[in-house]
């Protein structure tokens, strides 16, 4: 097999994984839309959610974590204008120390200095504006889980419009481990790129994660992962 | 998902409407998280062992008396005795009786090759890059200040440590000699905080950098950087000093990531074809 075929093989395997992740996020978004939407059909603001409704969202997030080893955290993020109870804004689950999912605690103290200004962030603002799913470039989650992550998000809406997104976080370190395992079977070196040319991980120390691949100064091959939603691309020389 | 400080937004939030919360719970927990349950004897063991790892305490050095240490650590003599007994059982110090008696450093904690390999496998490329960025930031700031603050005796001290590095042989000696130079630069910067930051970084990185894995870091490759750094310090050329230090650390980072990738890509089973 040529290096290019090996790289394409890896691209397809990773693309299938990411497509499955988006399938499941769409499933979770549709379920929340169907179950909670019908019960809240008569008002613009949803909620407050009942314990069984919260448990349903929790179970969806847990099954997503179980089905996708790449994923570190998952859940629903509501538009603050669309729900009644701000403490129910983000039912979120993460992998605990033992690997089992656990709730991620939030601080809803309105006097807190730490304001969760996610309204303008790409994983929320873009699906809200376009109605399309979004896969972000890596970023440092600096007051949150303190990790370097990528986020996949799928919006859902009702008759009044956008309600929120079903989202999941992937740690760059986890993605890197997956890539390294697959890269053992690829004889050439390659780079995984996020949007705007940001290097996510690479199998050569010449290209460091976090840096931008200067597209005009390099002359290699580039391949978009064949995912339904634009996600990552591969670069090799 | 990022949480940001945005006081402006908070000001817009009508009182009582319930500002959207954030993951600030995470930060809170981080600030007020329980302190490690290390008792004081354990803390003394760690402090002395780390000092040995970095070559601040050398083989043959005599430790202060139990009473002196109890006083300077602010603990009871019993606690010091407990710590010394733990160090003795690890074979790091020995206590001799008599007129020329006392407690002496007899061997240095050696990081084993399998342990280093394991550590390197456990760290991701992103983490290694980040460690390098942190080292570069702290070291650049230190050497920039040292270039304007170091007096002749400081420069002599650094020069002597560079010579010691030139004469060092073997991974552990090189790691310790290298660390000592960076620590002395922070000392010359007259900054206790930068020194503490550098101390932590060296404890984290130096054994790993010099670990005899695959194609180890070469002393000869590093020496020209020290020569440029010394030259810049003597000329009080801050920019040149920063540039030499930064390039040196970039080289280190490249080396460590290269080692990591070699381990990750060429070792272990090749039959694991599944993406996960």
Tab-separated table of C-alpha atoms in Angstrom:
chain	number	residue	atom	x	y	z
A	1	UNK	CA	0.000	0.000	0.000
A	2	UNK	CA	1.296	3.481	-0.797
A	3	UNK	CA	1.656	6.096	1.938
A	4	UNK	CA	-1.245	7.987	0.413
A	5	UNK	CA	-3.494	4.917	0.566
A	6	UNK	CA	-2.505	4.337	4.178
A	7	UNK	CA	-3.300	7.923	5.061
A	8	UNK	CA	-6.618	7.745	3.228
A	9	UNK	CA	-7.410	4.556	5.147
A	10	UNK	CA	-6.786	6.358	8.427
A	11	UNK	CA	-8.831	9.368	7.264
A	12	UNK	CA	-11.804	7.127	6.486
A	13	UNK	CA	-11.643	5.300	9.812
A	14	UNK	CA	-11.505	8.560	11.775
A	15	UNK	CA	-14.231	10.106	9.605
A	16	UNK	CA	-16.519	7.166	10.370
A	17	UNK	CA	-15.953	7.682	14.087
A	18	UNK	CA	-16.747	11.378	13.856
A	19	UNK	CA	-19.820	10.756	11.703
A	20	UNK	CA	-21.083	8.296	14.310
A	21	UNK	CA	-20.526	10.933	16.966
A	22	UNK	CA	-22.579	13.460	15.016
A	23	UNK	CA	-25.275	10.796	14.432
A	24	UNK	CA	-25.542	10.306	18.178
A	25	UNK	CA	-25.527	14.046	18.909
A	26	UNK	CA	-28.323	14.456	16.365
A	27	UNK	CA	-30.167	11.591	18.046
A	28	UNK	CA	-29.806	13.251	21.452
A	29	UNK	CA	-30.893	16.646	20.080
A	30	UNK	CA	-33.936	15.074	18.381
A	31	UNK	CA	-34.916	13.170	21.522
A	32	UNK	CA	-34.716	16.280	23.709
A	33	UNK	CA	-36.616	18.256	21.083
A	34	UNK	CA	-39.341	15.588	20.881
A	35	UNK	CA	-39.752	14.761	24.577
A	36	UNK	CA	-39.253	18.156	26.170
A	37	UNK	CA	-40.518	20.145	23.201
A	38	UNK	CA	-43.946	18.518	23.245
A	39	UNK	CA	-44.296	19.086	26.962
A	40	UNK	CA	-43.306	22.724	26.595
A	41	UNK	CA	-45.055	23.419	23.313
A	42	UNK	CA	-47.203	26.188	24.719
A	43	UNK	CA	-44.533	28.489	25.996
A	44	UNK	CA	-41.436	30.126	24.659
A	45	UNK	CA	-39.473	29.239	27.782
A	46	UNK	CA	-39.037	25.527	28.484
A	47	UNK	CA	-39.081	24.089	31.983
A	48	UNK	CA	-38.462	24.025	34.808
A	49	UNK	CA	-37.527	20.432	33.961
A	50	UNK	CA	-38.822	17.616	36.119
A	51	UNK	CA	-36.425	15.068	37.654
A	52	UNK	CA	-37.373	12.423	35.063
A	53	UNK	CA	-36.685	14.891	32.248
A	54	UNK	CA	-33.270	15.713	33.696
A	55	UNK	CA	-32.573	11.995	34.074
A	56	UNK	CA	-33.444	11.451	30.424
A	57	UNK	CA	-30.871	14.068	29.338
A	58	UNK	CA	-28.335	12.586	31.714
A	59	UNK	CA	-28.891	9.085	30.311
A	60	UNK	CA	-28.438	10.384	26.761
A	61	UNK	CA	-25.126	12.006	27.702
A	62	UNK	CA	-23.958	8.862	29.509
A	63	UNK	CA	-24.739	6.629	26.565
A	64	UNK	CA	-22.849	9.032	24.305
A	65	UNK	CA	-19.818	8.808	26.614
A	66	UNK	CA	-20.113	5.048	26.601
A	67	UNK	CA	-20.368	4.757	22.829
A	68	UNK	CA	-17.542	7.195	22.066
A	69	UNK	CA	-14.221	6.628	23.841
A	70	UNK	CA	-12.948	9.804	22.159
A	71	UNK	CA	-15.459	11.929	24.062
A	72	UNK	CA	-14.559	13.446	27.422
A	73	UNK	CA	-17.762	15.338	28.271
A	74	UNK	CA	-21.285	15.528	26.828
A	75	UNK	CA	-24.683	17.056	27.431
A	76	UNK	CA	-27.234	19.667	26.446
A	77	UNK	CA	-26.645	23.413	26.499
A	78	UNK	CA	-29.796	25.513	26.397
A	79	UNK	CA	-30.116	29.058	25.173
A	80	UNK	CA	-30.557	31.110	28.386
A	81	UNK	CA	-33.475	32.941	26.721
A	82	UNK	CA	-35.328	29.712	26.108
A	83	UNK	CA	-35.527	28.089	29.525
A	84	UNK	CA	-37.156	29.055	32.805
A	85	UNK	CA	-34.638	27.824	35.296
A	86	UNK	CA	-31.039	29.015	34.860
A	87	UNK	CA	-29.635	26.251	37.046
A	88	UNK	CA	-30.854	23.802	34.393
A	89	UNK	CA	-28.960	25.566	31.608
A	90	UNK	CA	-26.348	22.873	31.068
A	91	UNK	CA	-27.049	19.311	32.167
A	92	UNK	CA	-23.472	18.139	31.552
A	93	UNK	CA	-21.673	14.841	32.169
A	94	UNK	CA	-17.974	14.069	32.159
A	95	UNK	CA	-15.828	10.991	32.611
A	96	UNK	CA	-14.884	10.727	36.270
A	97	UNK	CA	-11.587	9.505	37.688
A	98	UNK	CA	-12.789	5.905	37.521
A	99	UNK	CA	-14.016	6.359	33.947
A	100	UNK	CA	-17.678	6.264	34.959
A	101	UNK	CA	-19.758	9.290	33.913
A	102	UNK	CA	-20.512	11.876	36.575
A	103	UNK	CA	-22.347	15.187	36.702
A	104	UNK	CA	-20.307	18.288	36.088
A	105	UNK	CA	-21.100	20.839	38.786
A	106	UNK	CA	-22.012	24.407	37.929
A	107	UNK	CA	-22.063	27.590	39.872
A	108	UNK	CA	-25.272	29.516	39.329
A	109	UNK	CA	-24.509	32.311	41.729
A	110	UNK	CA	-25.528	35.393	39.815
A	111	UNK	CA	-23.118	37.458	41.888
A	112	UNK	CA	-20.211	35.288	40.893
A	113	UNK	CA	-17.397	37.010	39.064
A	114	UNK	CA	-17.092	34.058	36.725
A	115	UNK	CA	-19.599	34.650	34.002
A	116	UNK	CA	-20.132	31.877	31.520
A	117	UNK	CA	-20.002	33.888	28.365
A	118	UNK	CA	-20.591	31.045	25.938
A	119	UNK	CA	-23.149	32.877	23.804
A	120	UNK	CA	-20.487	34.145	21.428
A	121	UNK	CA	-18.381	30.999	21.319
A	122	UNK	CA	-18.236	29.095	18.019
A	123	UNK	CA	-19.794	25.863	19.324
A	124	UNK	CA	-22.874	27.803	20.435
A	125	UNK	CA	-23.090	30.944	18.288
A	126	UNK	CA	-22.531	29.220	14.936
A	127	UNK	CA	-25.100	26.418	15.260
A	128	UNK	CA	-27.510	29.046	16.626
A	129	UNK	CA	-26.976	31.324	13.628
A	130	UNK	CA	-26.833	28.684	10.888
A	131	UNK	CA	-28.905	25.801	12.243
A	132	UNK	CA	-25.988	23.554	11.202
A	133	UNK	CA	-23.800	21.261	13.326
A	134	UNK	CA	-20.353	22.538	14.225
A	135	UNK	CA	-16.955	20.985	14.941
A	136	UNK	CA	-14.572	23.522	16.491
A	137	UNK	CA	-10.849	23.988	16.253
A	138	UNK	CA	-8.914	23.131	19.476
A	139	UNK	CA	-9.107	25.604	22.353
A	140	UNK	CA	-8.095	25.800	26.006
A	141	UNK	CA	-11.050	25.427	28.359
A	142	UNK	CA	-9.425	27.702	30.864
A	143	UNK	CA	-11.963	28.158	33.642
A	144	UNK	CA	-13.803	24.974	32.970
A	145	UNK	CA	-12.291	21.561	32.963
A	146	UNK	CA	-8.856	23.094	32.391
A	147	UNK	CA	-8.184	21.002	29.315
A	148	UNK	CA	-7.256	21.459	25.692
A	149	UNK	CA	-10.305	20.326	23.774
A	150	UNK	CA	-12.405	20.360	20.596
A	151	UNK	CA	-16.188	20.590	20.729
A	152	UNK	CA	-18.818	19.012	18.475
A	153	UNK	CA	-22.302	20.567	18.703
A	154	UNK	CA	-25.667	19.949	17.009
A	155	UNK	CA	-28.483	22.533	17.319
A	156	UNK	CA	-32.166	21.871	17.907
A	157	UNK	CA	-35.141	24.196	17.574
A	158	UNK	CA	-38.895	24.398	18.053
A	159	UNK	CA	-41.586	26.607	16.510
A	160	UNK	CA	-40.144	29.619	18.336
A	161	UNK	CA	-36.680	28.959	16.903
A	162	UNK	CA	-33.322	27.896	18.325
A	163	UNK	CA	-33.475	26.185	21.739
A	164	UNK	CA	-29.971	24.875	22.325
A	165	UNK	CA	-27.316	22.388	21.276
A	166	UNK	CA	-26.381	18.818	22.070
A	167	UNK	CA	-22.639	18.954	22.575
A	168	UNK	CA	-19.585	16.894	23.314
A	169	UNK	CA	-15.960	17.680	24.135
A	170	UNK	CA	-12.966	15.730	22.847
A	171	UNK	CA	-9.619	16.127	24.563
A	172	UNK	CA	-6.773	16.761	22.142
A	173	UNK	CA	-4.613	14.312	24.152
A	174	UNK	CA	-7.181	11.545	23.603
A	175	UNK	CA	-7.430	12.268	19.893
A	176	UNK	CA	-3.643	12.199	19.777
A	177	UNK	CA	-3.491	8.759	21.416
A	178	UNK	CA	-5.992	7.419	18.904
A	179	UNK	CA	-4.026	8.936	16.055
A	180	UNK	CA	-0.722	7.491	17.293
A	181	UNK	CA	-2.148	3.998	17.476
A	182	UNK	CA	-3.456	4.252	13.928
A	183	UNK	CA	-0.272	5.962	12.712
A	184	UNK	CA	1.807	2.871	13.520
A	185	UNK	CA	0.359	1.374	10.368
A	186	UNK	CA	1.117	4.421	8.221
A	187	UNK	CA	4.663	4.595	6.944
A	188	UNK	CA	4.655	8.355	6.253
A	189	UNK	CA	4.414	11.210	8.717
A	190	UNK	CA	1.267	13.313	8.760
A	191	UNK	CA	-0.529	16.151	10.519
A	192	UNK	CA	-4.139	16.418	11.674
A	193	UNK	CA	-5.452	19.942	11.126
A	194	UNK	CA	-8.440	21.736	12.587
A	195	UNK	CA	-10.294	24.645	11.027
A	196	UNK	CA	-8.142	27.606	9.985
A	197	UNK	CA	-5.051	25.422	9.737
A	198	UNK	CA	-4.500	24.925	13.448
A	199	UNK	CA	-2.441	21.790	14.075
A	200	UNK	CA	-4.342	19.352	16.312
A	201	UNK	CA	-1.750	16.593	16.388
A	202	UNK	CA	1.019	15.318	14.235
A	203	UNK	CA	3.346	12.377	13.887
A	204	UNK	CA	6.381	14.582	13.364
A	205	UNK	CA	8.033	17.015	15.764
A	206	UNK	CA	8.415	19.456	12.865
A	207	UNK	CA	4.749	20.389	13.304
A	208	UNK	CA	3.635	21.140	16.844
A	209	UNK	CA	0.032	21.007	18.078
A	210	UNK	CA	-1.478	24.427	18.637
A	211	UNK	CA	0.606	26.101	15.956
A	212	UNK	CA	-0.834	27.221	12.636
A	213	UNK	CA	0.260	25.426	9.508
A	214	UNK	CA	1.306	28.220	7.189
A	215	UNK	CA	-0.565	27.007	4.181
A	216	UNK	CA	1.222	29.262	1.716
A	217	UNK	CA	4.692	28.130	2.752
A	218	UNK	CA	4.058	24.411	2.658
A	219	UNK	CA	3.645	22.303	-0.431
A	220	UNK	CA	2.248	18.982	0.719
A	221	UNK	CA	-1.028	17.216	0.186
A	222	UNK	CA	-4.171	18.044	2.051
A	223	UNK	CA	-7.226	15.869	2.489
A	224	UNK	CA	-10.461	16.873	4.190
A	225	UNK	CA	-11.832	14.067	6.358
A	226	UNK	CA	-14.878	12.803	4.457
A	227	UNK	CA	-17.301	13.641	7.273
A	228	UNK	CA	-20.848	14.924	6.799
A	229	UNK	CA	-20.011	17.957	8.950
A	230	UNK	CA	-16.683	19.675	8.159
A	231	UNK	CA	-14.297	18.459	10.861
A	232	UNK	CA	-10.572	17.959	10.367
A	233	UNK	CA	-8.147	17.554	7.538
A	234	UNK	CA	-4.922	15.654	7.042
A	235	UNK	CA	-1.729	17.141	5.708
A	236	UNK	CA	1.323	15.199	4.561
A	237	UNK	CA	4.379	15.792	2.433
B	1	UNK	CA	-16.601	25.016	26.503
B	2	UNK	CA	-14.930	28.126	27.665
B	3	UNK	CA	-15.851	30.187	30.631
B	4	UNK	CA	-14.640	33.743	30.568
B	5	UNK	CA	-14.504	36.606	32.957
B	6	UNK	CA	-16.755	39.225	31.441
B	7	UNK	CA	-17.642	41.806	33.979
B	8	UNK	CA	-19.352	43.889	31.336
B	9	UNK	CA	-21.846	41.143	30.684
B	10	UNK	CA	-22.414	40.641	34.338
B	11	UNK	CA	-23.246	44.306	34.721
B	12	UNK	CA	-25.906	43.915	32.034
B	13	UNK	CA	-27.505	41.049	33.845
B	14	UNK	CA	-30.628	42.292	35.664
B	15	UNK	CA	-30.491	41.402	39.328
B	16	UNK	CA	-32.475	38.330	40.154
B	17	UNK	CA	-32.862	37.183	36.576
B	18	UNK	CA	-30.310	34.511	37.273
B	19	UNK	CA	-27.147	35.052	35.348
B	20	UNK	CA	-26.269	32.001	33.379
B	21	UNK	CA	-23.862	30.141	35.571
B	22	UNK	CA	-20.758	28.563	34.295
B	23	UNK	CA	-18.286	25.931	34.969
B	24	UNK	CA	-16.935	28.269	37.569
B	25	UNK	CA	-17.821	25.587	40.074
B	26	UNK	CA	-14.808	23.811	38.653
B	27	UNK	CA	-12.577	26.799	39.340
B	28	UNK	CA	-13.968	27.218	42.830
B	29	UNK	CA	-13.286	23.607	43.598
B	30	UNK	CA	-9.810	24.071	42.226
B	31	UNK	CA	-9.085	27.012	44.510
B	32	UNK	CA	-10.497	25.436	47.629
B	33	UNK	CA	-9.557	21.858	46.864
B	34	UNK	CA	-8.244	19.863	49.751
B	35	UNK	CA	-4.548	20.236	50.350
B	36	UNK	CA	-2.621	17.046	49.829
B	37	UNK	CA	-2.630	14.955	52.967
B	38	UNK	CA	1.111	14.736	53.078
B	39	UNK	CA	2.284	14.953	56.599
B	40	UNK	CA	5.190	17.121	57.510
B	41	UNK	CA	7.755	14.346	57.593
B	42	UNK	CA	6.734	13.379	54.080
B	43	UNK	CA	7.070	17.012	52.976
B	44	UNK	CA	10.618	17.103	54.375
B	45	UNK	CA	11.478	13.853	52.584
B	46	UNK	CA	10.180	15.302	49.309
B	47	UNK	CA	12.072	18.568	49.782
B	48	UNK	CA	15.377	16.825	50.519
B	49	UNK	CA	14.949	14.223	47.798
B	50	UNK	CA	14.091	16.902	45.203
B	51	UNK	CA	17.129	18.901	46.276
B	52	UNK	CA	19.263	15.809	45.722
B	53	UNK	CA	17.685	15.172	42.308
B	54	UNK	CA	18.631	18.672	41.246
B	55	UNK	CA	22.117	18.411	42.636
B	56	UNK	CA	21.546	21.075	45.287
B	57	UNK	CA	22.590	18.415	47.778
B	58	UNK	CA	25.439	16.224	46.572
B	59	UNK	CA	26.884	12.900	47.583
B	60	UNK	CA	28.996	13.349	50.713
B	61	UNK	CA	27.185	16.525	51.812
B	62	UNK	CA	26.419	16.649	55.493
B	63	UNK	CA	22.898	17.667	56.461
B	64	UNK	CA	22.417	20.128	59.353
B	65	UNK	CA	21.771	18.611	62.761
B	66	UNK	CA	18.299	17.369	63.664
B	67	UNK	CA	17.818	20.325	65.982
B	68	UNK	CA	18.871	22.821	63.312
B	69	UNK	CA	16.587	21.259	60.724
B	70	UNK	CA	13.678	21.127	63.164
B	71	UNK	CA	14.140	24.826	63.712
B	72	UNK	CA	14.457	25.802	60.053
B	73	UNK	CA	11.581	23.570	58.886
B	74	UNK	CA	9.484	24.712	61.840
B	75	UNK	CA	8.708	21.167	62.983
B	76	UNK	CA	9.480	19.048	66.011
B	77	UNK	CA	12.761	17.054	66.181
B	78	UNK	CA	10.662	13.874	66.166
B	79	UNK	CA	9.298	14.810	62.738
B	80	UNK	CA	12.804	15.415	61.414
B	81	UNK	CA	13.912	12.058	62.804
B	82	UNK	CA	10.980	10.405	61.078
B	83	UNK	CA	11.909	12.028	57.756
B	84	UNK	CA	15.580	11.045	58.086
B	85	UNK	CA	14.618	7.495	58.892
B	86	UNK	CA	12.525	7.376	55.688
B	87	UNK	CA	15.473	8.738	53.671
B	88	UNK	CA	17.772	6.187	55.314
B	89	UNK	CA	15.454	3.348	54.405
B	90	UNK	CA	15.525	4.562	50.788
B	91	UNK	CA	19.305	4.417	50.963
B	92	UNK	CA	19.708	8.122	50.225
B	93	UNK	CA	21.348	9.203	53.484
B	94	UNK	CA	23.270	7.503	56.244
B	95	UNK	CA	23.899	8.553	59.807
B	96	UNK	CA	27.369	8.114	61.290
B	97	UNK	CA	28.181	8.399	64.966
B	98	UNK	CA	31.177	10.007	66.580
B	99	UNK	CA	33.005	13.331	66.416
B	100	UNK	CA	32.843	13.629	62.646
B	101	UNK	CA	29.377	12.083	62.681
B	102	UNK	CA	26.084	13.354	61.381
B	103	UNK	CA	23.743	12.570	58.517
B	104	UNK	CA	25.292	12.400	55.037
B	105	UNK	CA	23.970	12.118	51.523
B	106	UNK	CA	25.244	8.772	50.284
B	107	UNK	CA	23.487	8.267	46.975
B	108	UNK	CA	21.205	10.207	44.724
B	109	UNK	CA	17.714	9.196	43.692
B	110	UNK	CA	18.082	7.793	40.213
B	111	UNK	CA	15.186	7.832	37.819
B	112	UNK	CA	15.123	4.454	36.104
B	113	UNK	CA	14.990	4.148	32.336
B	114	UNK	CA	11.734	2.123	32.329
B	115	UNK	CA	10.178	4.801	34.529
B	116	UNK	CA	11.275	7.547	32.134
B	117	UNK	CA	9.933	5.602	29.182
B	118	UNK	CA	6.635	5.169	30.986
B	119	UNK	CA	6.467	8.887	31.797
B	120	UNK	CA	7.194	9.847	28.206
B	121	UNK	CA	4.530	7.447	26.935
B	122	UNK	CA	2.042	8.886	29.415
B	123	UNK	CA	2.586	12.471	28.273
B	124	UNK	CA	0.912	13.627	25.078
B	125	UNK	CA	2.702	15.703	22.453
B	126	UNK	CA	0.439	18.611	23.389
B	127	UNK	CA	1.542	18.322	27.014
B	128	UNK	CA	5.218	18.164	26.061
B	129	UNK	CA	4.825	21.212	23.833
B	130	UNK	CA	3.082	23.029	26.662
B	131	UNK	CA	5.831	22.077	29.129
B	132	UNK	CA	8.353	23.497	26.655
B	133	UNK	CA	6.337	26.703	26.276
B	134	UNK	CA	6.238	27.092	30.056
B	135	UNK	CA	9.988	26.473	30.363
B	136	UNK	CA	10.646	28.974	27.582
B	137	UNK	CA	8.487	31.639	29.247
B	138	UNK	CA	10.057	31.264	32.695
B	139	UNK	CA	13.609	30.890	31.392
B	140	UNK	CA	13.355	33.804	28.956
B	141	UNK	CA	12.060	36.087	31.707
B	142	UNK	CA	14.821	34.902	34.063
B	143	UNK	CA	17.692	35.372	31.660
B	144	UNK	CA	16.394	38.747	30.512
B	145	UNK	CA	16.434	39.975	34.104
B	146	UNK	CA	19.753	38.275	34.778
B	147	UNK	CA	21.284	40.107	31.808
B	148	UNK	CA	20.596	43.411	33.507
B	149	UNK	CA	20.899	42.372	37.170
B	150	UNK	CA	23.745	39.861	37.388
B	151	UNK	CA	26.979	41.073	38.988
B	152	UNK	CA	30.393	39.574	38.244
B	153	UNK	CA	30.169	36.999	41.020
B	154	UNK	CA	26.803	35.835	39.637
B	155	UNK	CA	28.292	35.438	36.183
B	156	UNK	CA	31.224	33.522	37.623
B	157	UNK	CA	28.854	31.202	39.439
B	158	UNK	CA	26.922	30.492	36.223
B	159	UNK	CA	30.173	30.045	34.301
B	160	UNK	CA	31.423	27.488	36.829
B	161	UNK	CA	28.163	25.562	36.499
B	162	UNK	CA	28.477	25.589	32.706
B	163	UNK	CA	31.984	24.148	33.103
B	164	UNK	CA	30.616	21.503	35.457
B	165	UNK	CA	28.054	20.656	32.789
B	166	UNK	CA	30.827	20.352	30.183
B	167	UNK	CA	32.573	17.825	32.402
B	168	UNK	CA	29.425	15.923	33.360
B	169	UNK	CA	28.999	12.397	32.023
B	170	UNK	CA	25.932	10.195	32.085
B	171	UNK	CA	22.248	11.041	32.000
B	172	UNK	CA	21.767	11.814	35.692
B	173	UNK	CA	24.829	14.024	36.028
B	174	UNK	CA	23.974	15.914	32.862
B	175	UNK	CA	20.375	16.394	34.002
B	176	UNK	CA	21.497	17.752	37.371
B	177	UNK	CA	24.232	19.961	35.925
B	178	UNK	CA	21.842	21.373	33.327
B	179	UNK	CA	19.169	22.114	35.957
B	180	UNK	CA	21.680	23.874	38.184
B	181	UNK	CA	22.517	26.356	35.406
B	182	UNK	CA	18.878	27.309	34.854
B	183	UNK	CA	18.330	27.642	38.598
B	184	UNK	CA	21.398	29.855	38.945
B	185	UNK	CA	20.120	32.102	36.152
B	186	UNK	CA	16.879	32.537	38.089
B	187	UNK	CA	18.960	33.285	41.199
B	188	UNK	CA	20.865	35.936	39.240
B	189	UNK	CA	17.558	37.446	38.161
B	190	UNK	CA	17.006	38.196	41.864
B	191	UNK	CA	13.578	36.601	41.662
B	192	UNK	CA	12.461	34.108	44.245
B	193	UNK	CA	9.251	33.431	42.327
B	194	UNK	CA	11.013	32.712	39.067
B	195	UNK	CA	13.392	30.445	40.975
B	196	UNK	CA	10.500	28.454	42.442
B	197	UNK	CA	8.823	28.216	39.032
B	198	UNK	CA	12.100	27.065	37.460
B	199	UNK	CA	12.627	24.544	40.288
B	200	UNK	CA	9.270	22.909	39.561
B	201	UNK	CA	9.903	22.899	35.830
B	202	UNK	CA	13.333	21.337	36.228
B	203	UNK	CA	12.001	18.636	38.558
B	204	UNK	CA	9.362	17.865	35.967
B	205	UNK	CA	11.487	17.960	32.839
B	206	UNK	CA	15.219	17.501	33.287
B	207	UNK	CA	15.466	13.736	33.899
B	208	UNK	CA	13.044	13.248	31.033
B	209	UNK	CA	15.093	15.492	28.736
B	210	UNK	CA	18.345	13.656	29.403
B	211	UNK	CA	16.849	10.156	29.702
B	212	UNK	CA	18.968	7.612	27.833
B	213	UNK	CA	16.140	6.505	25.560
B	214	UNK	CA	16.591	5.866	21.855
B	215	UNK	CA	18.718	8.731	20.666
B	216	UNK	CA	19.546	10.694	23.843
B	217	UNK	CA	19.993	14.461	24.037
B	218	UNK	CA	23.560	15.329	23.155
B	219	UNK	CA	25.712	17.445	25.442
B	220	UNK	CA	27.677	18.723	22.450
B	221	UNK	CA	24.479	20.030	20.845
B	222	UNK	CA	23.637	22.004	23.979
B	223	UNK	CA	27.052	23.548	24.720
B	224	UNK	CA	26.996	26.209	21.955
B	225	UNK	CA	23.727	27.559	23.396
B	226	UNK	CA	25.311	27.944	26.827
B	227	UNK	CA	28.282	29.685	25.182
B	228	UNK	CA	25.947	32.183	23.459
B	229	UNK	CA	23.967	32.684	26.674
B	230	UNK	CA	27.151	33.385	28.692
B	231	UNK	CA	28.445	35.700	26.018
B	232	UNK	CA	25.170	37.640	25.952
B	233	UNK	CA	25.076	37.843	29.768
B	234	UNK	CA	28.620	39.250	29.839
B	235	UNK	CA	27.673	41.853	27.233
B	236	UNK	CA	24.409	42.577	29.103
B	237	UNK	CA	22.654	41.942	25.823
B	238	UNK	CA	19.148	41.047	26.943
B	239	UNK	CA	17.793	40.217	23.512
B	240	UNK	CA	20.638	37.922	22.566
B	241	UNK	CA	20.398	36.170	25.940
B	242	UNK	CA	16.662	35.581	25.520
B	243	UNK	CA	17.118	34.429	21.957
B	244	UNK	CA	19.810	31.864	22.838
B	245	UNK	CA	17.844	30.525	25.818
B	246	UNK	CA	14.636	30.290	23.808
B	247	UNK	CA	16.303	28.463	20.931
B	248	UNK	CA	17.932	26.050	23.334
B	249	UNK	CA	14.564	25.217	24.904
B	250	UNK	CA	12.866	24.920	21.520
B	251	UNK	CA	15.524	22.359	20.635
B	252	UNK	CA	14.822	20.514	23.896
B	253	UNK	CA	11.104	20.457	23.170
B	254	UNK	CA	11.711	19.192	19.659
B	255	UNK	CA	13.966	16.479	21.067
B	256	UNK	CA	11.460	15.318	23.685
B	257	UNK	CA	8.576	15.247	21.206
B	258	UNK	CA	10.730	13.365	18.731
B	259	UNK	CA	11.576	10.790	21.425
B	260	UNK	CA	7.916	10.504	22.341
B	261	UNK	CA	6.848	10.021	18.721
B	262	UNK	CA	9.555	7.424	18.143
B	263	UNK	CA	8.311	5.505	21.176
B	264	UNK	CA	4.666	5.864	20.182
B	265	UNK	CA	5.084	4.989	16.519
B	266	UNK	CA	7.778	2.374	16.471
B	267	UNK	CA	7.367	0.395	19.644
B	268	UNK	CA	4.807	-2.091	20.806
B	269	UNK	CA	2.430	-4.080	18.672
B	270	UNK	CA	1.751	-3.050	15.121
B	271	UNK	CA	-1.353	-5.143	14.797
B	272	UNK	CA	-3.600	-2.672	16.558
B	273	UNK	CA	-5.224	-1.463	13.390
B	274	UNK	CA	-8.426	-0.240	14.956
B	275	UNK	CA	-8.878	3.440	15.497
B	276	UNK	CA	-9.635	2.717	19.095
